[in-house]
């Protein structure tokens, strides 16, 4: 088999046993990495109804087929388990350098079961693995842990994936970092690692990707060509120049900058948190992921010191800034650093604090509940103390560490109305009332609200744009307005979701391939052919994506999820309070009709949202249909 | 008129400037102004004319207007 070692490392933390298995090519072609391998193993090796923070949970870390290849943006790996935040299929991707390093170490995926008696870390080098004690690393911050592991193993090029104090304390939205600057943020995967007493996974590999490829000359030529094309593309140049924090101003102008817990779509002090301020007062360097020409990562100085934990992304600026009514970019950068030191998901952390602020303003909680903190919107003084209290589960922080859904249940009254979450996971910083596909993605996503289910609507609104043209070979026929849920738009949603899912399978970032249009779909197919020798076409590619989505859905159905869980927070069906979209609400009946149509397109029962046996068998998932019938 | 070029539209001006002054004697279609400046109208997603938003560059602009242009913005 070309393009992969096909090797899976199994780790039983209870017994300490390590074992390597090899995948067959026919299997790998159906499940070529990432989200697909995660879905397969979670469904096949874990019974339903296990407690996410118990030894019974299975943690899967998997590279994509193209991860580590010389194709720009192919750097991602997935971490997956039953989520302690949603209690459904859990998944979070990260980019950076760790995934490529694992590939060079000759391992495609790691399956971690059980629980270690004492804290341990996993050390993988060139196909060999061992568990090592990590008691001396527990309770310490990532920069120290990484330096200690590298010193202990005598190689500063070792890449370290790790959890922080929030993961050790089982905060339900604890994150994982690699190289200190890249994050598997969502779904609480850090808490799953913490529950297993697994502090870190250190990796070093010396293989070269080219040596694994079917046609290495063609792959290298393609890689060089794509790198050049990415550099020339104006939208890519903008990501290189400003990165995601550059989004703030345009979203505000469009009335879709989530502000004060999604009550508003525009922030009156946006000028204090926009890119020009970021660049002038915080920025120290621009950085990249492995061999990626987009180079969208920022580095900043906090309190005059360069932060080793990277600069805040747009999501973080939005979550700690406008969504909490806070306009101090220095404070936001500090909150980002503190969250990344403790390893909390910055989206869920900011969104849960915004939820608490709104409960406070409505008198549902008082200073007696909040340890005296004055949680009014805009009061920046509470931000850093709250992050610390959440990560250490201290006082009021212990309640917020449960996430907004569970906190709302405990607070009672109307608090649930202020919890901006789907399936227990907080909304990312994107306002669905101005882009309806994003709302549909929040609702239907297997992992709870997330912004990476389909490309955002404005990208495909103009038929003459580069983005629209690049999406045509995926099967996108007509440009559609952002505030529409038409039948044709749902047909596009169905295609775009399969494509995004496929990207999560093979390890591609969304900031490159179509519809972003820096990289054309045909070039991705050519890359897979050069890597594997497979004669793959667009139909097979979209089927791979759809197969992965369906496994995640079957997992959730087994856990009791159904159409009743594919919903949006009630607030989104109410009008926005300000901005250019003031008065706009998500149309409820159209939304429900569109959801029904989408289920039908997906071959799912329109009443229950459960996949039908017929569709599962078309996707070579007859075994998953059997599992559904057993439950 | 004052023209703000959001995001990468600034790359189409010398020195990557975001704010530029454009002299127009009579009210003119924005599409035509952009065409002269070499800014691809197909990539414009949001047009804000004196704080009024629209999604089309087919608007008539006069010399006292302030116009802001943004490309589509997605996830991050």
XYZ file of C-alpha atoms in Angstrom, chain A residues 234-235 237-238 242 247 249-251 253-254 315 430 451 456 458 462 464-466 482-483 511 516, chain B residues 4 7-8 11-12 16 18 41-46 48 51 53 55 68 70 72-76:
48
model
C -5.463 37.275 -3.265
C -7.727 35.772 -0.584
C -2.549 36.461 0.621
C -5.040 38.113 2.960
C -3.967 39.219 8.582
C -12.571 38.834 9.826
C -14.477 44.199 10.839
C -16.210 42.664 7.801
C -18.464 40.493 9.960
C -20.202 45.527 8.799
C -22.366 42.627 7.594
C -13.015 32.733 17.120
C -20.748 32.890 13.474
C -18.754 26.207 12.123
C -20.230 29.623 4.843
C -21.433 34.272 1.429
C -21.791 35.328 -6.530
C -18.787 35.116 -11.123
C -16.535 34.708 -8.087
C -13.428 32.510 -8.022
C -26.946 33.704 2.187
C -30.417 34.144 3.708
C -8.363 27.355 4.319
C -11.910 28.627 -0.754
C -12.787 51.666 1.862
C -9.692 42.673 3.483
C -7.639 41.778 0.401
C -4.074 44.524 -2.545
C -5.454 45.969 -5.768
C -2.118 48.177 -0.271
C -7.508 50.463 2.602
C -16.664 43.180 -8.632
C -17.431 39.435 -8.663
C -15.529 39.034 -5.394
C -17.432 41.805 -3.601
C -19.923 40.378 -1.161
C -20.909 43.360 0.914
C -21.915 49.559 2.641
C -23.928 52.753 6.617
C -25.643 47.626 3.392
C -24.998 42.804 -1.595
C -17.011 50.310 2.072
C -15.856 43.561 1.737
C -17.204 37.121 1.559
C -15.982 36.002 4.958
C -16.225 32.465 6.242
C -15.156 30.338 9.166
C -11.995 30.714 11.183
